[in-house]
């Protein structure tokens, strides 16, 4: 493919959408409270040891972080000292190997609607090639014998883990991710990414969160700015936030991506991290104040926030994205109930459901309060074994698929002049 060829060379359906930047092989632990309690007794983890923010240097500290998040009902992603540590902890439990990363899980969700994509990864292995959605185009830098795994533990609401000095009870369902992933820590971009972006209608970028070194981060951000200059004038660029392994990375990433992305998206945890406080998701005044606080630190043209009970867009293109918000909610809700087994029939059944009343009221109140916001209400489900892994990724898959399936495609939106003209240097 050559620059400037977009207008004359027919594209495949998969070339219309680019999903990047780094995928993973995930080891999903089957929830087992008894096995966790036994591990806590063996490793000497008690209630006083629980700390969601401690450094993960061995299995004991990994378990202390995991149980602290269970006790709070919160999700998170953390960096571990080694992949061997992650693998060793995984052997304590029954697990299933899947593919992860926002790009791949979004592609898997889109495949439910028969919408293919070009998926950018750093490295691939046999597991990736076996499990990637049929019809996908893989754009990658290298090939590995086996990718470093991401360990994921999801827990249901009400889960109880007995320790020697107390009981941990989960107030909400959620998931915990722990990894040491050298390829994604470097995140070397594939040479063909700029050409792929040039041909795409929608470009979804994510997964800079594993980078830790300032010099590498600065290089990747400048490279991404150059890549985005290849986008067509009527294409849409979407950035999806993530949980960063090193805190300073978030601010440096947001400073660049808020300028080059048409839509800057995040979940409720990431919203709270940006505004530095908890947000009452069903209080229109509090949500509105949080959106103003968010816009002050992430001055994106359009912001999207997807939460457990609603999804919204605020800013320049908010009202254009209502159908995409609905598509994201439907896909994430379907995954919550059906997990990896979700089908087109499951998706269509979810789409026919009536949204939860409290979220509908929040949406109406927020839209009455401000004209720059579009809010779509979510659903309420009573599920014994919900899937909490990949809900945000599935939201993005449903969001992007809705854009791709719209009769006219994404609305035209010109590249910001400063992005087209030059790269922006990030202080290292």
Coordinates of N, CA and C in Angstrom, one line a residue, residues 5-238:
X5 N -3.1 6.3 -2.0 CA -3.8 5.3 -2.8 C -5.3 5.1 -2.4
X6 N -5.7 5.7 -1.3 CA -7.0 5.4 -0.8 C -8.1 5.7 -1.8
X7 N -8.1 6.7 -2.5 CA -9.2 7.1 -3.4 C -9.3 6.2 -4.6
X8 N -8.2 5.4 -5.0 CA -8.3 4.6 -6.2 C -8.2 3.1 -6.0
X9 N -7.8 2.7 -4.9 CA -7.7 1.2 -4.6 C -8.8 0.8 -3.7
X10 N -9.6 -0.3 -4.1 CA -10.7 -0.8 -3.3 C -10.1 -1.3 -2.0
X11 N -10.9 -1.1 -0.9 CA -10.5 -1.6 0.4 C -11.3 -2.9 0.7
X12 N -10.7 -3.8 1.5 CA -11.4 -4.9 2.0 C -12.2 -4.3 3.2
X13 N -13.2 -5.0 3.7 CA -14.0 -4.6 4.9 C -13.1 -4.4 6.1
X14 N -12.2 -5.4 6.2 CA -11.3 -5.3 7.4 C -10.4 -4.1 7.4
X15 N -10.1 -3.5 6.2 CA -9.3 -2.3 6.2 C -10.0 -1.0 6.6
X16 N -11.3 -1.1 6.7 CA -12.1 0.1 7.1 C -11.9 0.5 8.5
X17 N -11.4 -0.5 9.4 CA -11.3 -0.2 10.8 C -9.9 -0.7 11.2
X18 N -9.2 0.1 11.9 CA -7.9 -0.2 12.5 C -8.0 -0.2 14.0
X19 N -7.6 -1.3 14.7 CA -7.7 -1.4 16.1 C -6.3 -1.6 16.6
X20 N -5.8 -0.7 17.4 CA -4.4 -0.8 18.0 C -4.4 -0.4 19.4
X21 N -3.3 -0.7 20.2 CA -2.0 -0.9 19.6 C -1.4 -2.2 20.0
X22 N -1.7 -2.7 21.2 CA -1.0 -4.0 21.7 C -2.0 -5.0 22.2
X23 N -1.9 -6.2 21.7 CA -2.8 -7.3 22.2 C -2.0 -8.2 23.2
X24 N -2.8 -9.1 23.8 CA -2.2 -9.9 24.9 C -2.7 -11.3 24.8
X25 N -2.0 -12.2 25.4 CA -2.6 -13.5 25.8 C -2.9 -13.5 27.2
X26 N -4.2 -13.8 27.5 CA -4.7 -13.7 28.9 C -4.9 -15.1 29.5
X27 N -4.5 -15.2 30.8 CA -4.9 -16.4 31.6 C -6.0 -16.0 32.5
X28 N -7.2 -16.4 32.3 CA -8.3 -16.0 33.1 C -8.6 -17.1 34.2
X29 N -8.4 -16.7 35.4 CA -8.6 -17.6 36.5 C -10.1 -17.8 36.8
X30 N -10.5 -19.1 37.0 CA -11.8 -19.4 37.4 C -12.0 -19.1 38.9
X31 N -12.9 -18.3 39.2 CA -13.0 -17.8 40.6 C -13.2 -19.0 41.6
X32 N -12.3 -19.1 42.6 CA -12.3 -20.2 43.6 C -11.9 -19.6 44.9
X33 N -12.9 -19.2 45.7 CA -12.7 -18.6 47.0 C -11.9 -19.5 48.0
X34 N -12.2 -20.8 47.9 CA -11.4 -21.7 48.8 C -10.0 -21.8 48.4
X35 N -9.7 -21.8 47.1 CA -8.3 -21.8 46.7 C -7.5 -20.6 47.1
X36 N -8.2 -19.4 47.0 CA -7.7 -18.2 47.4 C -7.4 -18.1 48.9
X37 N -8.4 -18.6 49.7 CA -8.2 -18.7 51.1 C -7.0 -19.6 51.5
X38 N -6.9 -20.7 50.8 CA -5.8 -21.6 51.1 C -4.4 -21.0 50.7
X39 N -4.4 -20.2 49.6 CA -3.2 -19.5 49.2 C -2.8 -18.4 50.3
X40 N -3.9 -17.7 50.8 CA -3.6 -16.7 51.8 C -3.1 -17.3 53.1
X41 N -3.5 -18.5 53.5 CA -3.0 -19.2 54.7 C -1.6 -19.6 54.5
X42 N -1.3 -20.2 53.3 CA 0.0 -20.6 53.0 C 1.0 -19.5 52.9
X43 N 0.6 -18.4 52.3 CA 1.5 -17.2 52.1 C 1.5 -16.2 53.3
X44 N 0.7 -16.5 54.3 CA 0.6 -15.6 55.5 C 0.0 -14.3 55.2
X45 N -1.0 -14.2 54.4 CA -1.7 -12.9 54.1 C -2.9 -12.8 55.0
X46 N -3.0 -11.8 55.8 CA -4.1 -11.5 56.7 C -4.8 -10.2 56.3
X47 N -5.8 -9.9 57.0 CA -6.5 -8.6 56.7 C -5.7 -7.4 56.8
X48 N -4.7 -7.4 57.7 CA -3.8 -6.2 57.9 C -2.8 -6.1 56.8
X49 N -2.7 -7.1 55.9 CA -1.7 -7.0 54.8 C -2.3 -6.5 53.5
X50 N -3.6 -6.4 53.5 CA -4.3 -6.0 52.2 C -4.0 -4.5 51.9
X51 N -3.5 -4.3 50.6 CA -3.1 -3.0 50.2 C -3.1 -3.0 48.7
X52 N -4.0 -2.3 48.1 CA -4.2 -2.3 46.7 C -3.1 -1.6 45.9
X53 N -2.3 -0.8 46.6 CA -1.2 0.0 46.0 C 0.2 -0.5 46.2
X54 N 0.4 -1.6 46.9 CA 1.7 -2.1 47.2 C 2.4 -2.6 45.9
X55 N 3.7 -2.6 45.9 CA 4.5 -3.1 44.8 C 4.3 -4.7 44.8
X56 N 4.1 -5.2 43.6 CA 4.0 -6.7 43.4 C 5.4 -7.3 43.1
X57 N 6.0 -7.9 44.1 CA 7.3 -8.4 43.9 C 7.4 -9.9 44.1
X58 N 6.3 -10.5 44.7 CA 6.2 -12.0 44.9 C 4.8 -12.4 45.0
X59 N 4.5 -13.7 45.1 CA 3.1 -14.1 45.2 C 2.4 -13.6 46.4
X60 N 3.0 -13.4 47.5 CA 2.4 -12.8 48.7 C 1.9 -11.4 48.5
X61 N 2.7 -10.6 47.9 CA 2.2 -9.2 47.6 C 1.2 -9.2 46.5
X62 N 1.3 -10.1 45.5 CA 0.2 -10.1 44.5 C -1.1 -10.5 45.1
X63 N -1.1 -11.5 46.0 CA -2.4 -11.9 46.7 C -2.9 -10.7 47.6
X64 N -2.0 -10.0 48.2 CA -2.5 -8.9 49.1 C -3.1 -7.8 48.3
X65 N -2.6 -7.5 47.1 CA -3.2 -6.5 46.2 C -4.6 -7.0 45.7
X66 N -4.6 -8.3 45.3 CA -5.9 -8.9 44.7 C -7.0 -8.8 45.8
X67 N -6.7 -9.3 47.0 CA -7.7 -9.3 48.0 C -8.1 -7.9 48.5
X68 N -7.2 -7.0 48.4 CA -7.6 -5.6 48.7 C -8.6 -5.1 47.7
X69 N -8.4 -5.4 46.5 CA -9.4 -5.0 45.4 C -10.7 -5.7 45.6
X70 N -10.7 -7.0 45.9 CA -11.9 -7.7 46.1 C -12.7 -7.1 47.3
X71 N -12.0 -6.7 48.3 CA -12.7 -6.1 49.5 C -13.3 -4.8 49.2
X72 N -12.7 -4.1 48.2 CA -13.3 -2.8 47.8 C -14.2 -2.9 46.6
X73 N -14.3 -4.1 46.0 CA -15.1 -4.2 44.8 C -14.6 -3.4 43.6
X74 N -13.4 -3.2 43.6 CA -12.8 -2.4 42.5 C -11.9 -3.2 41.6
X75 N -11.8 -2.7 40.4 CA -10.9 -3.4 39.4 C -9.6 -2.7 39.3
X76 N -8.7 -3.2 38.6 CA -7.4 -2.5 38.4 C -6.5 -3.4 37.6
X77 N -5.4 -2.7 37.1 CA -4.3 -3.4 36.4 C -3.0 -3.0 37.1
X78 N -2.2 -4.0 37.4 CA -0.9 -3.8 38.1 C 0.2 -4.5 37.4
X79 N 1.4 -3.9 37.6 CA 2.7 -4.4 37.1 C 3.3 -5.4 38.1
X80 N 3.8 -6.5 37.6 CA 4.4 -7.5 38.5 C 5.9 -7.5 38.2
X81 N 6.7 -8.0 39.1 CA 8.2 -7.9 39.0 C 8.7 -8.9 37.9
X82 N 7.9 -9.9 37.5 CA 8.3 -10.8 36.5 C 7.2 -11.6 35.9
X83 N 7.3 -12.1 34.7 CA 6.3 -13.0 34.1 C 6.3 -14.3 34.8
X84 N 7.5 -14.8 35.3 CA 7.5 -16.1 36.0 C 6.6 -16.0 37.3
X85 N 6.6 -14.9 38.0 CA 5.8 -14.7 39.1 C 4.3 -14.9 38.8
X86 N 3.9 -14.2 37.7 CA 2.5 -14.3 37.2 C 2.2 -15.7 36.8
X87 N 3.1 -16.4 36.1 CA 2.8 -17.8 35.8 C 2.7 -18.7 37.0
X88 N 3.6 -18.5 38.0 CA 3.6 -19.3 39.2 C 2.2 -19.2 40.0
X89 N 1.8 -17.9 40.1 CA 0.5 -17.7 40.8 C -0.6 -18.3 40.0
X90 N -0.6 -18.3 38.7 CA -1.7 -18.9 37.9 C -1.8 -20.4 38.1
X91 N -0.7 -21.1 38.4 CA -0.8 -22.5 38.6 C -1.6 -22.9 39.8
X92 N -1.9 -22.0 40.7 CA -2.7 -22.4 41.9 C -4.2 -22.5 41.6
X93 N -4.6 -22.2 40.4 CA -6.0 -22.1 40.1 C -6.3 -22.8 38.7
X94 N -7.5 -23.1 38.5 CA -8.0 -23.5 37.2 C -8.2 -22.3 36.4
X95 N -7.7 -22.3 35.1 CA -7.8 -21.1 34.3 C -8.1 -21.5 32.8
X96 N -8.4 -20.4 32.1 CA -8.7 -20.5 30.7 C -7.8 -19.5 29.9
X97 N -7.3 -19.9 28.8 CA -6.4 -19.0 28.0 C -7.3 -18.3 26.9
X98 N -7.2 -17.0 26.9 CA -8.0 -16.2 25.9 C -7.1 -15.1 25.4
X99 N -7.6 -14.3 24.5 CA -6.9 -13.1 24.0 C -7.4 -11.9 24.7
X100 N -6.5 -10.9 24.9 CA -6.9 -9.7 25.6 C -6.3 -8.5 24.9
X101 N -6.4 -7.3 25.6 CA -6.1 -6.1 25.0 C -7.3 -5.4 24.4
X102 N -7.4 -4.1 24.5 CA -8.6 -3.5 24.0 C -8.9 -3.7 22.6
X103 N -7.8 -3.8 21.8 CA -8.0 -4.0 20.3 C -8.5 -5.3 20.0
X104 N -8.0 -6.4 20.6 CA -8.4 -7.7 20.3 C -9.8 -8.0 20.8
X105 N -10.1 -7.6 22.1 CA -11.4 -7.9 22.6 C -12.5 -7.0 21.9
X106 N -12.1 -5.9 21.5 CA -13.0 -5.1 20.6 C -13.3 -5.8 19.3
X107 N -12.3 -6.4 18.7 CA -12.4 -7.1 17.5 C -13.3 -8.4 17.7
X108 N -13.1 -9.1 18.8 CA -13.9 -10.2 19.1 C -15.4 -9.8 19.3
X109 N -15.6 -8.7 19.9 CA -17.0 -8.2 20.1 C -17.6 -7.8 18.7
X110 N -16.8 -7.1 17.9 CA -17.3 -6.8 16.6 C -17.6 -8.0 15.7
X111 N -16.9 -9.1 15.9 CA -17.1 -10.3 15.1 C -18.5 -10.8 15.3
X112 N -19.1 -10.6 16.5 CA -20.5 -11.0 16.8 C -21.4 -10.4 15.7
X113 N -21.1 -9.2 15.3 CA -21.9 -8.5 14.3 C -21.3 -8.6 12.9
X114 N -20.4 -9.5 12.7 CA -19.7 -9.7 11.4 C -19.0 -8.5 10.9
X115 N -18.4 -7.7 11.8 CA -17.7 -6.5 11.4 C -16.2 -6.9 11.6
X116 N -15.4 -7.1 10.5 CA -14.0 -7.4 10.6 C -13.1 -6.1 10.8
X117 N -11.8 -6.3 11.2 CA -11.0 -5.2 11.4 C -9.5 -5.6 11.2
X118 N -8.7 -4.6 11.0 CA -7.2 -4.7 11.0 C -6.8 -4.5 12.4
X119 N -6.0 -5.5 13.0 CA -5.6 -5.4 14.4 C -4.1 -5.2 14.4
X120 N -3.7 -4.1 15.1 CA -2.3 -3.9 15.3 C -1.8 -4.5 16.6
X121 N -0.7 -5.3 16.6 CA -0.1 -5.8 17.8 C 1.4 -5.6 17.7
X122 N 2.0 -5.9 18.8 CA 3.5 -5.8 18.8 C 4.0 -7.1 18.3
X123 N 3.8 -8.2 19.0 CA 4.2 -9.5 18.6 C 3.0 -10.4 18.6
X124 N 3.1 -11.5 17.8 CA 2.1 -12.5 17.8 C 2.7 -13.9 18.0
X125 N 1.9 -14.8 18.5 CA 2.3 -16.2 18.6 C 1.2 -17.1 18.1
X126 N 1.4 -18.5 18.3 CA 0.5 -19.4 17.8 C -0.9 -19.3 18.5
X127 N -0.9 -18.9 19.7 CA -2.2 -18.7 20.4 C -3.0 -17.6 19.8
X128 N -2.3 -16.5 19.5 CA -3.0 -15.3 18.9 C -3.6 -15.7 17.5
X129 N -2.8 -16.4 16.7 CA -3.2 -16.8 15.4 C -4.4 -17.8 15.5
X130 N -4.5 -18.6 16.5 CA -5.5 -19.6 16.7 C -6.8 -18.9 17.1
X131 N -6.7 -17.9 18.0 CA -7.9 -17.3 18.6 C -8.4 -16.0 18.0
X132 N -7.6 -15.4 17.2 CA -8.1 -14.1 16.6 C -9.3 -14.3 15.7
X133 N -10.2 -13.3 15.7 CA -11.4 -13.5 14.9 C -11.2 -13.8 13.4
X134 N -11.9 -14.7 12.9 CA -11.8 -15.0 11.4 C -12.0 -13.7 10.6
X135 N -11.3 -13.5 9.6 CA -11.5 -12.3 8.7 C -10.6 -11.1 9.1
X136 N -10.0 -11.3 10.3 CA -9.1 -10.1 10.7 C -7.8 -10.1 9.9
X137 N -7.3 -8.9 9.8 CA -6.0 -8.7 9.3 C -5.0 -8.3 10.4
X138 N -4.0 -9.1 10.6 CA -3.0 -8.9 11.7 C -1.8 -8.1 11.2
X139 N -1.6 -6.9 11.8 CA -0.5 -6.0 11.5 C 0.4 -6.1 12.8
X140 N 1.6 -6.6 12.6 CA 2.5 -6.8 13.8 C 3.9 -6.6 13.5
X141 N 4.7 -6.4 14.6 CA 6.1 -6.1 14.5 C 7.0 -7.3 14.5
X142 N 6.6 -8.3 15.4 CA 7.5 -9.5 15.5 C 6.6 -10.7 15.8
X143 N 7.4 -11.9 15.9 CA 6.7 -13.2 16.2 C 7.5 -13.7 17.4
X144 N 6.7 -14.3 18.4 CA 7.3 -14.9 19.6 C 6.9 -16.3 19.7
X145 N 7.7 -17.1 20.4 CA 7.3 -18.5 20.7 C 6.1 -18.5 21.6
X146 N 6.1 -17.6 22.6 CA 4.9 -17.6 23.5 C 4.9 -16.2 24.1
X147 N 3.8 -15.5 24.1 CA 3.7 -14.1 24.7 C 3.6 -14.2 26.2
X148 N 4.1 -13.2 26.9 CA 4.0 -13.1 28.3 C 2.6 -13.0 28.7
X149 N 2.1 -13.8 29.6 CA 0.6 -13.8 29.9 C 0.2 -12.6 30.8
X150 N -1.0 -12.2 30.6 CA -1.7 -11.3 31.6 C -2.6 -12.2 32.4
X151 N -2.4 -12.2 33.7 CA -3.3 -12.9 34.6 C -4.5 -12.1 35.0
X152 N -5.7 -12.6 34.8 CA -6.9 -11.9 35.1 C -7.8 -12.7 36.1
X153 N -8.2 -12.1 37.2 CA -9.1 -12.7 38.2 C -10.3 -11.9 38.2
X154 N -11.5 -12.5 37.9 CA -12.7 -11.8 38.0 C -13.5 -12.4 39.2
X155 N -14.2 -11.5 40.0 CA -14.9 -12.0 41.1 C -16.3 -11.5 41.1
X156 N -17.3 -12.3 41.6 CA -18.7 -11.9 41.7 C -19.0 -11.0 42.9
X157 N -20.1 -10.3 42.8 CA -20.6 -9.5 44.0 C -20.9 -10.5 45.1
X158 N -20.5 -10.2 46.3 CA -20.8 -11.1 47.4 C -19.8 -12.2 47.6
X159 N -18.8 -12.3 46.8 CA -17.7 -13.3 46.9 C -17.1 -13.2 48.3
X160 N -16.8 -14.3 48.9 CA -16.3 -14.3 50.3 C -15.0 -15.2 50.3
X161 N -13.9 -14.6 50.9 CA -12.6 -15.3 51.0 C -12.3 -15.3 52.5
X162 N -12.2 -16.5 53.1 CA -11.9 -16.6 54.5 C -10.4 -16.5 54.7
X163 N -9.9 -15.6 55.6 CA -8.5 -15.5 56.0 C -8.4 -16.0 57.4
X164 N -7.2 -16.1 57.9 CA -7.0 -16.6 59.3 C -7.6 -15.6 60.3
X165 N -7.6 -14.3 60.0 CA -8.0 -13.3 60.9 C -9.3 -12.5 60.5
X166 N -10.0 -13.0 59.5 CA -11.2 -12.3 59.0 C -11.7 -12.8 57.7
X167 N -12.7 -12.1 57.2 CA -13.3 -12.5 55.9 C -13.3 -11.3 55.0
X168 N -12.9 -11.5 53.7 CA -13.0 -10.5 52.7 C -14.3 -10.8 51.9
X169 N -15.1 -9.7 51.8 CA -16.4 -9.8 51.0 C -16.4 -8.8 49.9
X170 N -16.7 -9.2 48.7 CA -16.7 -8.3 47.6 C -18.1 -7.6 47.5
X171 N -18.1 -6.2 47.6 CA -19.4 -5.5 47.5 C -19.9 -5.4 46.1
X172 N -19.0 -5.5 45.1 CA -19.4 -5.4 43.7 C -18.6 -6.5 42.9
X173 N -19.1 -6.9 41.8 CA -18.3 -7.7 40.8 C -17.3 -6.8 40.1
X174 N -16.1 -7.4 39.9 CA -15.1 -6.7 39.1 C -14.0 -7.6 38.7
X175 N -12.9 -7.1 38.2 CA -11.8 -7.9 37.7 C -10.4 -7.2 38.0
X176 N -9.4 -8.1 38.2 CA -8.0 -7.6 38.5 C -7.1 -8.2 37.5
X177 N -6.2 -7.4 37.0 CA -5.2 -7.8 35.9 C -3.8 -7.6 36.5
X178 N -2.9 -8.5 36.3 CA -1.5 -8.3 36.7 C -0.6 -8.9 35.6
X179 N 0.4 -8.2 35.3 CA 1.3 -8.6 34.1 C 2.7 -8.1 34.2
X180 N 3.6 -8.7 33.5 CA 4.9 -8.2 33.2 C 5.0 -8.5 31.7
X181 N 4.9 -7.5 30.8 CA 4.8 -7.7 29.4 C 5.9 -6.9 28.6
X182 N 7.1 -7.4 28.5 CA 8.1 -6.6 27.8 C 7.8 -6.1 26.4
X183 N 7.2 -6.9 25.5 CA 6.9 -6.4 24.2 C 5.9 -5.2 24.2
X184 N 4.9 -5.2 25.1 CA 4.0 -4.1 25.2 C 4.6 -2.9 26.0
X185 N 5.6 -3.3 26.8 CA 6.3 -2.2 27.5 C 7.2 -1.4 26.5
X186 N 7.6 -2.0 25.4 CA 8.3 -1.3 24.4 C 7.4 -0.7 23.4
X187 N 6.3 -1.5 23.0 CA 5.3 -1.1 22.1 C 5.9 -0.6 20.8
X188 N 6.7 -1.4 20.2 CA 7.3 -1.0 18.9 C 6.2 -1.0 17.8
X189 N 6.0 0.1 17.1 CA 4.9 0.2 16.1 C 5.3 -0.6 14.8
X190 N 4.3 -1.3 14.3 CA 4.5 -2.0 13.0 C 4.7 -1.0 11.9
X191 N 5.7 -1.3 10.9 CA 5.9 -0.3 9.8 C 4.7 0.0 9.0
X192 N 3.8 -0.9 8.9 CA 2.6 -0.6 8.0 C 1.5 0.1 8.7
X193 N 1.6 0.6 9.9 CA 0.5 1.2 10.6 C 0.1 2.5 9.9
X194 N 1.0 3.3 9.5 CA 0.6 4.6 8.8 C -0.2 4.3 7.6
X195 N 0.2 3.3 6.8 CA -0.6 3.0 5.6 C -2.0 2.4 5.9
X196 N -2.1 1.7 7.0 CA -3.4 1.1 7.4 C -4.3 2.3 7.9
X197 N -3.7 3.2 8.6 CA -4.5 4.4 9.1 C -5.0 5.2 7.9
X198 N -4.2 5.3 6.9 CA -4.6 6.1 5.7 C -5.8 5.5 5.0
X199 N -6.0 4.2 5.1 CA -7.1 3.5 4.4 C -8.4 3.4 5.3
X200 N -8.3 3.8 6.5 CA -9.4 3.4 7.5 C -10.4 4.5 7.6
X201 N -11.6 4.1 7.9 CA -12.7 5.0 8.3 C -12.7 5.3 9.8
X202 N -12.4 4.3 10.6 CA -12.3 4.4 12.0 C -11.0 3.9 12.5
X203 N -10.3 4.6 13.4 CA -9.0 4.2 14.0 C -9.1 4.2 15.5
X204 N -9.0 3.1 16.1 CA -9.1 3.0 17.6 C -7.7 2.8 18.1
X205 N -7.2 3.6 19.0 CA -5.9 3.5 19.6 C -6.0 3.3 21.1
X206 N -5.2 2.5 21.7 CA -5.1 2.3 23.1 C -3.8 1.5 23.5
X207 N -3.7 1.2 24.7 CA -2.6 0.3 25.2 C -1.2 0.9 25.2
X208 N -1.1 2.2 25.7 CA 0.2 2.7 26.0 C 0.5 2.5 27.5
X209 N -0.3 1.8 28.2 CA -0.3 1.8 29.7 C 0.9 1.0 30.2
X210 N 1.4 0.0 29.4 CA 2.5 -0.8 30.0 C 3.9 -0.1 29.9
X211 N 4.0 1.0 29.1 CA 5.3 1.7 29.0 C 5.6 2.3 30.3
X212 N 6.9 2.2 30.6 CA 7.4 2.8 31.9 C 8.5 3.8 31.7
X213 N 9.3 3.7 30.7 CA 10.5 4.6 30.5 C 10.0 5.9 29.7
X214 N 10.4 7.0 30.3 CA 10.0 8.3 29.6 C 10.5 8.4 28.2
X215 N 11.7 8.0 27.9 CA 12.2 8.1 26.6 C 11.4 7.3 25.6
X216 N 11.1 6.1 25.9 CA 10.3 5.3 25.0 C 8.9 5.9 24.8
X217 N 8.3 6.4 25.9 CA 7.0 7.0 25.8 C 7.0 8.2 24.9
X218 N 8.0 9.0 25.0 CA 8.2 10.2 24.2 C 8.3 9.8 22.7
X219 N 9.1 8.8 22.4 CA 9.2 8.3 21.1 C 7.9 7.8 20.5
X220 N 7.2 7.0 21.3 CA 5.9 6.5 20.7 C 4.9 7.6 20.5
X221 N 4.8 8.5 21.4 CA 3.8 9.6 21.2 C 4.1 10.4 20.0
X222 N 5.4 10.7 19.7 CA 5.7 11.4 18.5 C 5.4 10.6 17.2
X223 N 5.7 9.3 17.3 CA 5.4 8.4 16.2 C 3.9 8.3 16.0
X224 N 3.1 8.3 17.0 CA 1.7 8.2 16.9 C 1.1 9.5 16.2
X225 N 1.7 10.6 16.6 CA 1.3 11.9 16.0 C 1.5 11.8 14.5
X226 N 2.7 11.3 14.1 CA 3.0 11.2 12.7 C 2.1 10.2 12.0
X227 N 1.7 9.1 12.6 CA 0.8 8.1 12.0 C -0.5 8.7 11.8
X228 N -1.0 9.5 12.8 CA -2.4 10.0 12.7 C -2.5 11.1 11.6
X229 N -1.3 11.7 11.2 CA -1.4 12.7 10.1 C -1.7 12.0 8.8
X230 N -1.6 10.6 8.7 CA -2.0 9.9 7.5 C -3.5 9.6 7.4
X231 N -4.2 9.9 8.5 CA -5.7 9.6 8.4 C -6.4 10.4 7.4
X232 N -7.5 9.9 6.8 CA -8.3 10.6 5.9 C -9.0 11.7 6.6
X233 N -9.4 12.8 5.8 CA -10.1 13.9 6.5 C -11.5 13.5 7.0
X234 N -12.1 12.5 6.5 CA -13.4 12.1 7.0 C -13.4 10.9 7.9
X235 N -12.2 10.5 8.3 CA -12.0 9.3 9.3 C -12.2 9.8 10.7
X236 N -12.5 8.9 11.6 CA -12.6 9.2 13.0 C -11.5 8.5 13.8
X237 N -10.8 9.2 14.7 CA -9.7 8.6 15.5 C -10.2 8.6 16.9
X238 N -10.2 7.4 17.5 CA -10.7 7.2 18.9 C -9.6 6.8 19.8

